[in-house]
């Protein structure tokens, strides 16, 4: 039953995502009706129903049909069993994005193991930590071929069995190990279908281009596994290469793309100078950072047949929490949209304002971190660490991370708001806003700006901001950054790394 301490916000009647074919359990958590029991059932279904349809393509590498993927993965499962893997044992994946990663993932599940998605950008001490907290039994990586044995398919996997472990971004300390069940994966896939309005009768035509890492929930859960759920095709770009990205849109008949706003900015510019046929793209998704309304309009002008959407989620929620649909993408570009069908939200007020920390619950939310005694939930709710507002129509707007609110002399400044304003300013390609310690004010506002060209006029940028923001929100410190901002795999700026390397100089006012 619903907690007396935390109550969900009423669902807005204007929320476009219906609750048809869902039900509540005894704790008030909503679930989709009639999901498959496990990811294993999904793969075996499509291998039997559409054996020749491409399941996964690695650009410049292998192509596997559903029958081929099941065959390869089942042999990996047999190989894992031959070296002593037991049900529930953890198997680390250290491959770069590509067919080997996908086969290793499915092979681990087919063996009854738990796949551990290790960030390929981790330094060796970080890898050692990740392997230790997950108590990994076997490591699969590029220095040795995938194991192979007699084909094996684990029978009887249950919805609440843990299928994989992903690591949080670790922006405030050591990354945490977030276990994801079969039911959580499948709930997210069904959410993708409903929130993006993907036609089920043409699901085999879905071809998604994965340009983000597979150790991240966007690439794995919302692209790779959503495509598998529908019997579609995942086309994997091993590394971010704009020319290869654009060429694949045509050559691979891509219908669905997801990346961060900074990459879309570059893609739109490239296509403006070198037009290409992108008429096959019907879904354009973004997330991980604020987006300017002007960039949304540019995406619509570039991908003229596509619906544009913003997706917001976390590792702990197996990806999606909310979606901003195409109808609102430009007019409400500062929003992360409406809660998806099986997600409830609540707010824990911050400082007596209409702001509050976002709390979420649903079938895709983890029960606890792996190897940690610290509780992940409060009365069944997960604290996201994000401060938000919810408008009268039910749209969620990010105000800031709890830890990134800037207190300037008693006035709270949301770095996200200032970043969004900077991104809407001519000459600014990327921006990050930080609190700068100040003896008098406590903190002042600092901005790290990546210019769009060679002629950035900082004073003009600040003057423009002054017409759109209160004066105390306009940055007093500005640092011009000559390269891309450091980001994690989900596209979020690593502000702690910026703080360590920025020399602000004197304030501008």
Coordinates of C-alpha atoms in Angstrom, one line a residue:
X1 CA 0.0 0.0 0.0
X2 CA 1.0 3.6 -0.5
X3 CA 3.5 5.0 2.1
X4 CA 2.1 7.5 4.5
X5 CA 5.4 9.4 4.5
X6 CA 5.7 10.0 0.8
X7 CA 2.8 10.3 -1.6
X8 CA 2.9 10.3 -5.3
X9 CA 1.9 13.4 -7.2
X10 CA -1.5 13.1 -8.9
X11 CA -1.1 12.0 -12.5
X12 CA -2.0 14.9 -14.8
X13 CA -5.0 14.3 -17.2
X14 CA -2.8 16.0 -19.8
X15 CA -0.1 13.3 -19.5
X16 CA -0.1 11.8 -23.0
X17 CA 1.0 8.3 -21.9
X18 CA -1.9 6.1 -21.1
X19 CA -2.3 3.5 -18.4
X20 CA -4.0 0.9 -20.6
X21 CA -3.0 -2.7 -19.9
X22 CA -1.3 -1.9 -16.7
X23 CA -2.0 -3.0 -13.1
X24 CA -1.0 -2.1 -9.6
X25 CA 0.6 -4.6 -7.2
X26 CA 0.0 -4.7 -3.4
X27 CA 2.5 -1.9 -2.8
X28 CA 0.8 0.4 -5.3
X29 CA 3.6 0.0 -7.9
X30 CA 2.2 -0.2 -11.5
X31 CA 3.3 -2.9 -13.9
X32 CA 2.6 -3.6 -17.6
X33 CA 0.4 -6.6 -18.3
X34 CA 1.6 -9.7 -20.1
X35 CA 5.4 -8.9 -20.3
X36 CA 7.6 -11.9 -21.3
X37 CA 9.1 -13.6 -18.3
X38 CA 12.7 -12.8 -19.2
X39 CA 15.0 -11.4 -21.9
X40 CA 15.9 -15.0 -22.7
X41 CA 12.3 -15.6 -23.8
X42 CA 12.6 -12.5 -26.1
X43 CA 15.7 -13.7 -27.9
X44 CA 14.4 -17.3 -28.4
X45 CA 11.1 -16.0 -29.6
X46 CA 12.6 -13.9 -32.4
X47 CA 15.1 -16.5 -33.3
X48 CA 12.2 -18.8 -34.0
X49 CA 9.7 -16.3 -35.5
X50 CA 12.1 -14.2 -37.7
X51 CA 15.4 -16.2 -37.8
X52 CA 16.8 -14.3 -40.8
X53 CA 16.1 -10.8 -39.7
X54 CA 19.3 -8.9 -38.7
X55 CA 19.6 -8.6 -34.9
X56 CA 22.9 -6.8 -34.6
X57 CA 25.3 -5.1 -37.0
X58 CA 28.7 -3.8 -36.1
X59 CA 29.8 -1.1 -38.6
X60 CA 33.0 -2.4 -40.2
X61 CA 32.5 -5.8 -38.5
X62 CA 30.1 -8.7 -38.2
X63 CA 26.4 -8.9 -38.9
X64 CA 24.2 -11.4 -37.1
X65 CA 20.6 -12.5 -37.7
X66 CA 18.4 -13.5 -34.7
X67 CA 19.1 -17.2 -35.4
X68 CA 22.8 -16.4 -35.7
X69 CA 22.8 -14.4 -32.5
X70 CA 21.1 -17.2 -30.5
X71 CA 23.5 -19.8 -31.9
X72 CA 26.6 -17.8 -31.1
X73 CA 25.3 -16.7 -27.6
X74 CA 24.2 -20.2 -26.7
X75 CA 27.7 -21.5 -27.5
X76 CA 29.2 -18.8 -25.3
X77 CA 26.8 -20.0 -22.6
X78 CA 28.0 -23.5 -23.0
X79 CA 31.6 -22.3 -22.8
X80 CA 30.9 -20.4 -19.6
X81 CA 29.4 -23.5 -18.0
X82 CA 32.4 -25.6 -19.1
X83 CA 34.7 -23.3 -17.1
X84 CA 32.5 -23.6 -14.0
X85 CA 30.0 -20.8 -14.2
X86 CA 27.0 -21.4 -11.8
X87 CA 23.6 -19.7 -11.8
X88 CA 23.9 -16.1 -10.5
X89 CA 27.6 -15.8 -11.0
X90 CA 28.8 -12.5 -12.4
X91 CA 30.5 -12.2 -15.7
X92 CA 32.3 -8.9 -16.6
X93 CA 32.1 -7.5 -20.1
X94 CA 35.2 -5.4 -21.0
X95 CA 34.7 -5.3 -24.8
X96 CA 34.2 -2.1 -26.7
X97 CA 30.8 -1.6 -28.3
X98 CA 30.3 -4.2 -31.0
X99 CA 29.2 -7.8 -31.7
X100 CA 31.4 -9.4 -29.1
X101 CA 29.9 -7.3 -26.4
X102 CA 26.4 -8.2 -27.5
X103 CA 27.2 -11.9 -27.8
X104 CA 28.9 -11.9 -24.4
X105 CA 25.9 -10.2 -22.8
X106 CA 23.4 -12.6 -24.2
X107 CA 25.7 -15.6 -23.7
X108 CA 26.0 -14.7 -20.0
X109 CA 22.2 -14.5 -19.6
X110 CA 21.7 -17.8 -21.5
X111 CA 24.1 -19.5 -19.1
X112 CA 22.1 -18.2 -16.1
X113 CA 24.8 -15.7 -15.1
X114 CA 24.7 -12.0 -14.5
X115 CA 26.3 -9.7 -17.0
X116 CA 28.5 -6.9 -15.5
X117 CA 28.8 -4.0 -17.9
X118 CA 32.3 -2.4 -17.1
X119 CA 32.9 1.1 -18.3
X120 CA 35.7 0.9 -20.9
X121 CA 36.9 4.3 -19.9
X122 CA 37.7 3.2 -16.3
X123 CA 41.4 3.2 -15.3
X124 CA 42.7 -0.1 -14.0
X125 CA 42.2 0.8 -10.3
X126 CA 38.6 1.7 -11.2
X127 CA 38.2 -1.6 -13.0
X128 CA 39.6 -3.5 -10.1
X129 CA 37.1 -1.8 -7.8
X130 CA 34.2 -2.5 -10.1
X131 CA 35.1 -6.2 -10.4
X132 CA 35.6 -6.5 -6.6
X133 CA 32.3 -5.0 -5.5
X134 CA 30.4 -7.2 -8.0
X135 CA 32.4 -10.2 -6.9
X136 CA 33.0 -11.1 -10.6
X137 CA 33.8 -14.7 -11.3
X138 CA 34.7 -14.5 -15.0
X139 CA 36.0 -11.6 -17.1
X140 CA 35.4 -11.5 -20.9
X141 CA 37.5 -9.0 -22.8
X142 CA 39.4 -8.2 -26.0
X143 CA 42.6 -10.0 -25.0
X144 CA 40.9 -13.5 -25.3
X145 CA 38.3 -15.0 -27.6
X146 CA 34.7 -15.5 -26.3
X147 CA 34.4 -19.0 -24.7
X148 CA 32.6 -21.6 -26.8
X149 CA 31.0 -24.9 -25.9
X150 CA 27.9 -27.0 -26.5
X151 CA 24.9 -24.8 -27.0
X152 CA 23.0 -24.1 -23.8
X153 CA 19.9 -22.0 -23.0
X154 CA 19.0 -21.4 -19.3
X155 CA 15.5 -22.5 -18.6
X156 CA 13.2 -20.9 -16.0
X157 CA 14.6 -17.4 -15.7
X158 CA 12.2 -15.4 -13.5
X159 CA 11.2 -11.8 -13.9
X160 CA 12.8 -10.7 -10.6
X161 CA 16.1 -12.5 -11.3
X162 CA 19.0 -10.0 -11.7
X163 CA 20.1 -10.1 -15.3
X164 CA 22.9 -7.5 -15.3
X165 CA 24.8 -4.9 -13.3
X166 CA 25.6 -1.4 -14.5
X167 CA 27.7 1.2 -12.8
X168 CA 26.5 4.7 -11.9
X169 CA 28.6 7.6 -13.3
X170 CA 30.6 8.0 -10.1
X171 CA 30.6 11.8 -10.4
X172 CA 30.7 12.3 -6.6
X173 CA 32.8 9.3 -5.6
X174 CA 33.2 5.6 -6.4
X175 CA 30.6 4.3 -8.9
X176 CA 27.9 2.2 -7.5
X177 CA 26.8 -1.2 -8.8
X178 CA 23.2 -1.1 -9.9
X179 CA 21.5 -4.5 -10.4
X180 CA 18.8 -4.7 -13.1
X181 CA 16.3 -7.5 -13.3
X182 CA 14.7 -9.1 -16.3
X183 CA 11.4 -7.4 -15.4
X184 CA 13.1 -4.0 -15.2
X185 CA 14.7 -4.4 -18.6
X186 CA 11.4 -5.5 -20.2
X187 CA 9.5 -2.7 -18.4
X188 CA 11.8 -0.1 -19.9
X189 CA 11.5 -1.7 -23.4
X190 CA 7.7 -1.6 -23.2
X191 CA 7.9 2.0 -22.0
X192 CA 10.0 2.9 -25.0
X193 CA 7.4 1.4 -27.3
X194 CA 4.5 3.3 -25.7
X195 CA 6.2 6.6 -25.0
X196 CA 7.7 6.8 -28.5
X197 CA 4.6 5.4 -30.1
X198 CA 6.6 2.8 -32.1
X199 CA 4.3 0.8 -34.3
X200 CA 4.2 -2.9 -33.2
X201 CA 3.0 -4.1 -36.6
X202 CA 6.2 -2.8 -38.2
X203 CA 8.5 -3.4 -35.3
X204 CA 10.9 -5.5 -37.4
X205 CA 11.6 -2.4 -39.5
X206 CA 13.1 -0.6 -36.5
X207 CA 16.8 0.0 -37.1
X208 CA 18.5 1.9 -34.3
X209 CA 22.0 3.4 -34.6
X210 CA 23.8 3.0 -31.3
X211 CA 26.6 5.6 -31.0
X212 CA 26.8 5.7 -27.2
X213 CA 28.5 3.0 -25.1
X214 CA 26.8 -0.3 -24.4
X215 CA 27.9 -0.1 -20.8
X216 CA 25.5 2.7 -20.4
X217 CA 21.7 2.2 -20.0
X218 CA 20.8 4.4 -23.0
X219 CA 22.8 2.3 -25.5
X220 CA 22.0 -1.1 -23.9
X221 CA 18.5 -0.7 -22.4
X222 CA 16.8 1.9 -24.5
X223 CA 18.3 1.0 -27.8
X224 CA 19.9 -2.5 -28.0
X225 CA 17.3 -4.3 -25.8
X226 CA 14.3 -2.2 -27.1
X227 CA 15.3 -3.3 -30.6
X228 CA 15.5 -6.9 -29.5
X229 CA 12.2 -6.6 -27.7
X230 CA 10.6 -5.6 -31.0
X231 CA 12.5 -7.9 -33.2
X232 CA 14.3 -5.0 -34.8
X233 CA 18.0 -4.3 -35.6
X234 CA 20.8 -2.6 -33.6
X235 CA 23.5 -1.0 -35.7
X236 CA 26.5 -0.3 -33.6
X237 CA 29.0 2.5 -34.3
X238 CA 32.1 1.4 -32.3
X239 CA 33.3 5.0 -31.8
X240 CA 31.8 8.4 -32.4
X241 CA 32.8 9.3 -36.0
X242 CA 30.5 11.9 -37.6
X243 CA 31.2 10.8 -41.1
X244 CA 30.5 7.2 -40.3
X245 CA 27.4 8.2 -38.4
X246 CA 26.0 10.1 -41.3
X247 CA 26.9 7.5 -43.9
X248 CA 25.2 4.8 -41.7
X249 CA 21.9 6.7 -41.7
X250 CA 21.5 6.0 -45.4
X251 CA 23.5 2.8 -45.9
X252 CA 21.9 1.0 -42.9
X253 CA 18.4 2.4 -43.4
X254 CA 18.4 3.8 -39.8
X255 CA 15.0 4.8 -38.4
X256 CA 15.9 5.7 -34.8
X257 CA 18.8 7.7 -33.4
X258 CA 19.8 8.9 -29.9
X259 CA 22.7 11.1 -28.8
X260 CA 23.4 14.2 -26.8
X261 CA 22.7 17.8 -27.8
X262 CA 26.4 18.6 -28.4
X263 CA 26.7 15.9 -31.0
X264 CA 23.4 16.9 -32.7
X265 CA 24.8 20.4 -32.9
X266 CA 27.8 19.1 -34.9
X267 CA 25.6 16.8 -37.0
X268 CA 23.2 19.6 -38.0
X269 CA 26.2 21.8 -39.0
X270 CA 27.7 18.9 -41.0
X271 CA 24.4 18.2 -42.8
X272 CA 23.9 21.9 -43.6
X273 CA 27.3 22.0 -45.4
X274 CA 27.1 18.4 -46.9
X275 CA 23.4 17.4 -47.3
X276 CA 22.6 13.7 -47.2
X277 CA 19.4 11.7 -47.5
X278 CA 18.2 11.3 -43.9
X279 CA 14.5 10.9 -44.8
X280 CA 14.4 7.3 -43.3
X281 CA 14.9 8.6 -39.8
X282 CA 11.6 8.7 -38.0
X283 CA 12.7 9.0 -34.3
X284 CA 15.3 11.5 -33.0
X285 CA 16.0 11.3 -29.3
X286 CA 18.3 13.2 -27.0
X287 CA 19.1 13.6 -23.3
X288 CA 21.8 14.0 -20.8
X289 CA 22.1 17.8 -21.0
X290 CA 20.0 20.9 -21.6
X291 CA 19.0 21.6 -25.2
X292 CA 18.2 25.0 -26.8
X293 CA 14.8 25.4 -28.5
X294 CA 16.7 26.6 -31.6
X295 CA 18.5 23.2 -31.8
X296 CA 15.2 21.4 -31.5
X297 CA 13.9 23.4 -34.5
X298 CA 17.2 22.7 -36.4
X299 CA 16.7 19.0 -35.7
X300 CA 13.1 19.2 -37.1
X301 CA 14.3 21.1 -40.2
X302 CA 17.1 18.5 -40.7
X303 CA 15.2 15.3 -40.0
X304 CA 12.0 16.4 -41.7
X305 CA 10.1 13.1 -41.3
X306 CA 11.1 12.5 -37.7
X307 CA 9.5 12.9 -34.3
X308 CA 11.8 14.5 -31.8
X309 CA 11.7 13.6 -28.1
X310 CA 13.7 14.1 -24.9
X311 CA 14.2 11.1 -22.7
X312 CA 15.3 11.4 -19.1
X313 CA 16.4 8.5 -16.9
X314 CA 19.1 7.0 -14.7
X315 CA 21.1 3.8 -14.3
X316 CA 19.1 3.0 -11.2
X317 CA 15.8 3.2 -13.1
X318 CA 17.0 1.0 -16.0
X319 CA 16.7 4.1 -18.2
X320 CA 13.5 6.0 -18.7
X321 CA 11.7 8.1 -16.0
X322 CA 10.1 10.7 -18.2
X323 CA 9.7 11.6 -21.9
X324 CA 9.0 15.0 -23.5
X325 CA 7.0 14.1 -26.6
X326 CA 7.4 15.7 -30.1
X327 CA 4.4 17.9 -29.6
X328 CA 6.2 19.8 -26.8
X329 CA 9.8 19.4 -27.9
X330 CA 10.4 23.0 -29.0
X331 CA 7.8 25.0 -27.0
X332 CA 8.9 23.2 -23.8
X333 CA 12.5 22.5 -24.6
X334 CA 13.4 23.2 -21.0
X335 CA 11.3 20.3 -19.8
X336 CA 12.1 16.6 -19.4
X337 CA 8.5 15.8 -20.0
X338 CA 5.9 13.6 -18.4
X339 CA 6.4 10.6 -16.2
X340 CA 6.1 7.4 -18.3
X341 CA 3.2 5.0 -17.6
X342 CA 4.6 2.9 -14.8
X343 CA 6.5 5.6 -13.0
X344 CA 5.1 7.5 -10.0
X345 CA 6.9 10.7 -8.9
X346 CA 6.9 12.6 -5.7
X347 CA 8.7 15.8 -4.6
X348 CA 10.6 16.4 -1.3
X349 CA 10.5 20.2 -1.0
X350 CA 13.7 22.2 -1.0
X351 CA 14.0 25.4 1.0
X352 CA 10.3 26.3 1.2
X353 CA 9.9 26.8 -2.6
X354 CA 8.0 25.0 -5.3
X355 CA 11.3 23.2 -6.0
X356 CA 11.7 19.7 -4.7
X357 CA 14.0 16.7 -5.0
X358 CA 12.5 14.2 -7.5
X359 CA 11.6 10.8 -6.0
X360 CA 10.5 8.0 -8.2
X361 CA 9.1 4.5 -7.9
X362 CA 8.2 1.8 -10.5
X363 CA 8.9 -1.7 -11.7
X364 CA 12.2 -0.6 -13.3
X365 CA 13.6 1.0 -10.2
X366 CA 16.4 -1.0 -8.4
X367 CA 15.7 -2.4 -4.9
X368 CA 19.3 -1.7 -3.7
X369 CA 22.9 -1.4 -4.8
X370 CA 24.9 -4.5 -5.2
X371 CA 27.4 -5.1 -2.5
X372 CA 26.2 -2.2 -0.4
X373 CA 24.4 -2.1 2.9
X374 CA 23.3 1.5 2.4
X375 CA 19.6 1.7 1.6
X376 CA 18.8 2.9 -1.9
X377 CA 15.2 3.6 -1.2
X378 CA 13.2 5.7 1.2
X379 CA 9.8 4.1 2.0
X380 CA 10.0 2.4 -1.4
X381 CA 11.1 5.6 -3.3
X382 CA 14.4 6.3 -5.0
X383 CA 15.9 9.7 -4.5
X384 CA 17.2 10.9 -7.8
X385 CA 19.3 13.8 -6.5
X386 CA 17.7 16.1 -9.0
X387 CA 15.8 19.2 -8.0
X388 CA 12.8 19.8 -10.2
X389 CA 9.5 21.6 -10.6
X390 CA 6.2 20.2 -12.0
X391 CA 4.0 22.6 -13.9
X392 CA 0.2 22.5 -13.8
X393 CA 0.0 20.4 -16.9
X394 CA 2.3 17.7 -15.3
X395 CA 5.6 18.4 -17.1
X396 CA 8.8 18.0 -15.1
X397 CA 11.5 20.6 -15.3
X398 CA 15.0 20.1 -14.0
X399 CA 16.2 22.9 -11.8
X400 CA 19.5 21.4 -10.9
X401 CA 21.3 18.6 -9.1
X402 CA 20.9 18.9 -5.4
X403 CA 24.7 19.3 -5.1
X404 CA 25.0 21.8 -8.0
X405 CA 22.6 24.5 -6.7
X406 CA 24.7 27.7 -6.3
X407 CA 23.9 29.8 -3.2
X408 CA 24.9 33.4 -4.1
X409 CA 24.3 35.5 -1.0
X410 CA 21.2 33.6 -0.1
X411 CA 19.8 33.5 -3.6
X412 CA 19.6 30.0 -5.1
X413 CA 20.9 29.9 -8.7
X414 CA 20.2 26.8 -10.8
X415 CA 23.2 26.0 -12.9
X416 CA 20.9 24.1 -15.4
X417 CA 18.9 27.3 -16.0
X418 CA 22.0 29.4 -16.7
X419 CA 23.5 26.6 -18.9
X420 CA 20.2 26.5 -21.0
X421 CA 20.4 30.3 -21.4
X422 CA 24.0 30.1 -22.5
X423 CA 23.2 27.4 -25.0
X424 CA 20.6 29.7 -26.6
X425 CA 23.2 32.4 -27.1
X426 CA 24.9 32.9 -30.4
X427 CA 28.5 31.8 -30.4
X428 CA 28.2 29.2 -27.6
X429 CA 28.6 25.6 -28.5
X430 CA 28.8 24.0 -25.0
X431 CA 28.5 25.4 -21.5
X432 CA 28.8 24.3 -17.8
X433 CA 28.0 26.5 -14.8
X434 CA 29.7 26.1 -11.5
X435 CA 29.7 27.8 -8.1
X436 CA 32.9 29.7 -7.4
X437 CA 33.8 30.2 -3.7
X438 CA 33.5 33.8 -2.5
X439 CA 34.4 35.2 0.9
X440 CA 31.5 37.7 0.9
X441 CA 28.7 36.0 -1.1
X442 CA 29.5 32.4 -0.2
X443 CA 29.5 31.5 -3.9
X444 CA 29.4 33.4 -7.2
X445 CA 28.4 32.0 -10.6
X446 CA 31.1 30.8 -12.9
X447 CA 30.6 29.7 -16.5
X448 CA 32.9 27.4 -18.6
X449 CA 32.1 28.1 -22.3
X450 CA 33.2 26.2 -25.4
X451 CA 32.9 28.7 -28.3
X452 CA 31.2 27.7 -31.6
X453 CA 33.9 29.6 -33.6
X454 CA 37.0 31.6 -33.2
X455 CA 35.4 35.0 -32.5
X456 CA 33.6 34.5 -29.2
X457 CA 32.8 37.9 -27.6
X458 CA 32.4 37.1 -23.9
X459 CA 31.0 40.5 -23.0
X460 CA 28.4 40.3 -25.7
X461 CA 27.4 36.8 -24.4
X462 CA 27.0 38.2 -20.9
X463 CA 25.1 41.2 -22.1
X464 CA 22.7 38.9 -23.9
X465 CA 22.2 36.8 -20.8
X466 CA 21.4 40.0 -18.8
X467 CA 18.3 40.5 -21.0
X468 CA 17.0 37.0 -20.1
X469 CA 18.2 36.3 -16.6
X470 CA 18.1 38.1 -13.3
X471 CA 21.4 40.0 -12.7
X472 CA 22.5 37.7 -9.9
X473 CA 22.2 34.7 -12.2
X474 CA 24.6 36.2 -14.9
X475 CA 28.1 34.6 -14.5
X476 CA 30.6 36.8 -12.7
X477 CA 33.4 34.4 -13.8
X478 CA 33.9 33.1 -17.3
X479 CA 36.5 30.6 -18.6
X480 CA 36.7 29.8 -22.3
X481 CA 37.4 26.1 -22.9
X482 CA 39.1 25.2 -26.2
X483 CA 38.0 21.5 -26.3
X484 CA 34.9 19.5 -25.6
X485 CA 33.7 19.5 -22.0
X486 CA 34.5 16.3 -20.1
X487 CA 31.4 14.1 -20.0
X488 CA 30.5 10.7 -18.7
X489 CA 29.0 8.0 -20.9
X490 CA 25.5 9.4 -20.5
X491 CA 26.6 12.8 -21.8
X492 CA 26.5 14.6 -18.4
X493 CA 29.3 17.0 -17.8
X494 CA 31.9 15.9 -15.2
X495 CA 31.8 19.1 -13.2
X496 CA 34.2 17.8 -10.6
X497 CA 36.9 17.5 -13.3
X498 CA 36.2 21.0 -14.5
X499 CA 36.5 22.4 -11.0
X500 CA 39.9 20.8 -10.5
X501 CA 41.3 22.3 -13.7
X502 CA 39.7 25.7 -14.1
X503 CA 41.6 28.9 -13.1
X504 CA 38.9 31.6 -13.0
X505 CA 41.0 34.8 -12.7
X506 CA 39.3 38.0 -11.6
X507 CA 35.5 38.4 -11.6
X508 CA 34.0 40.4 -14.4
X509 CA 31.7 42.4 -12.2

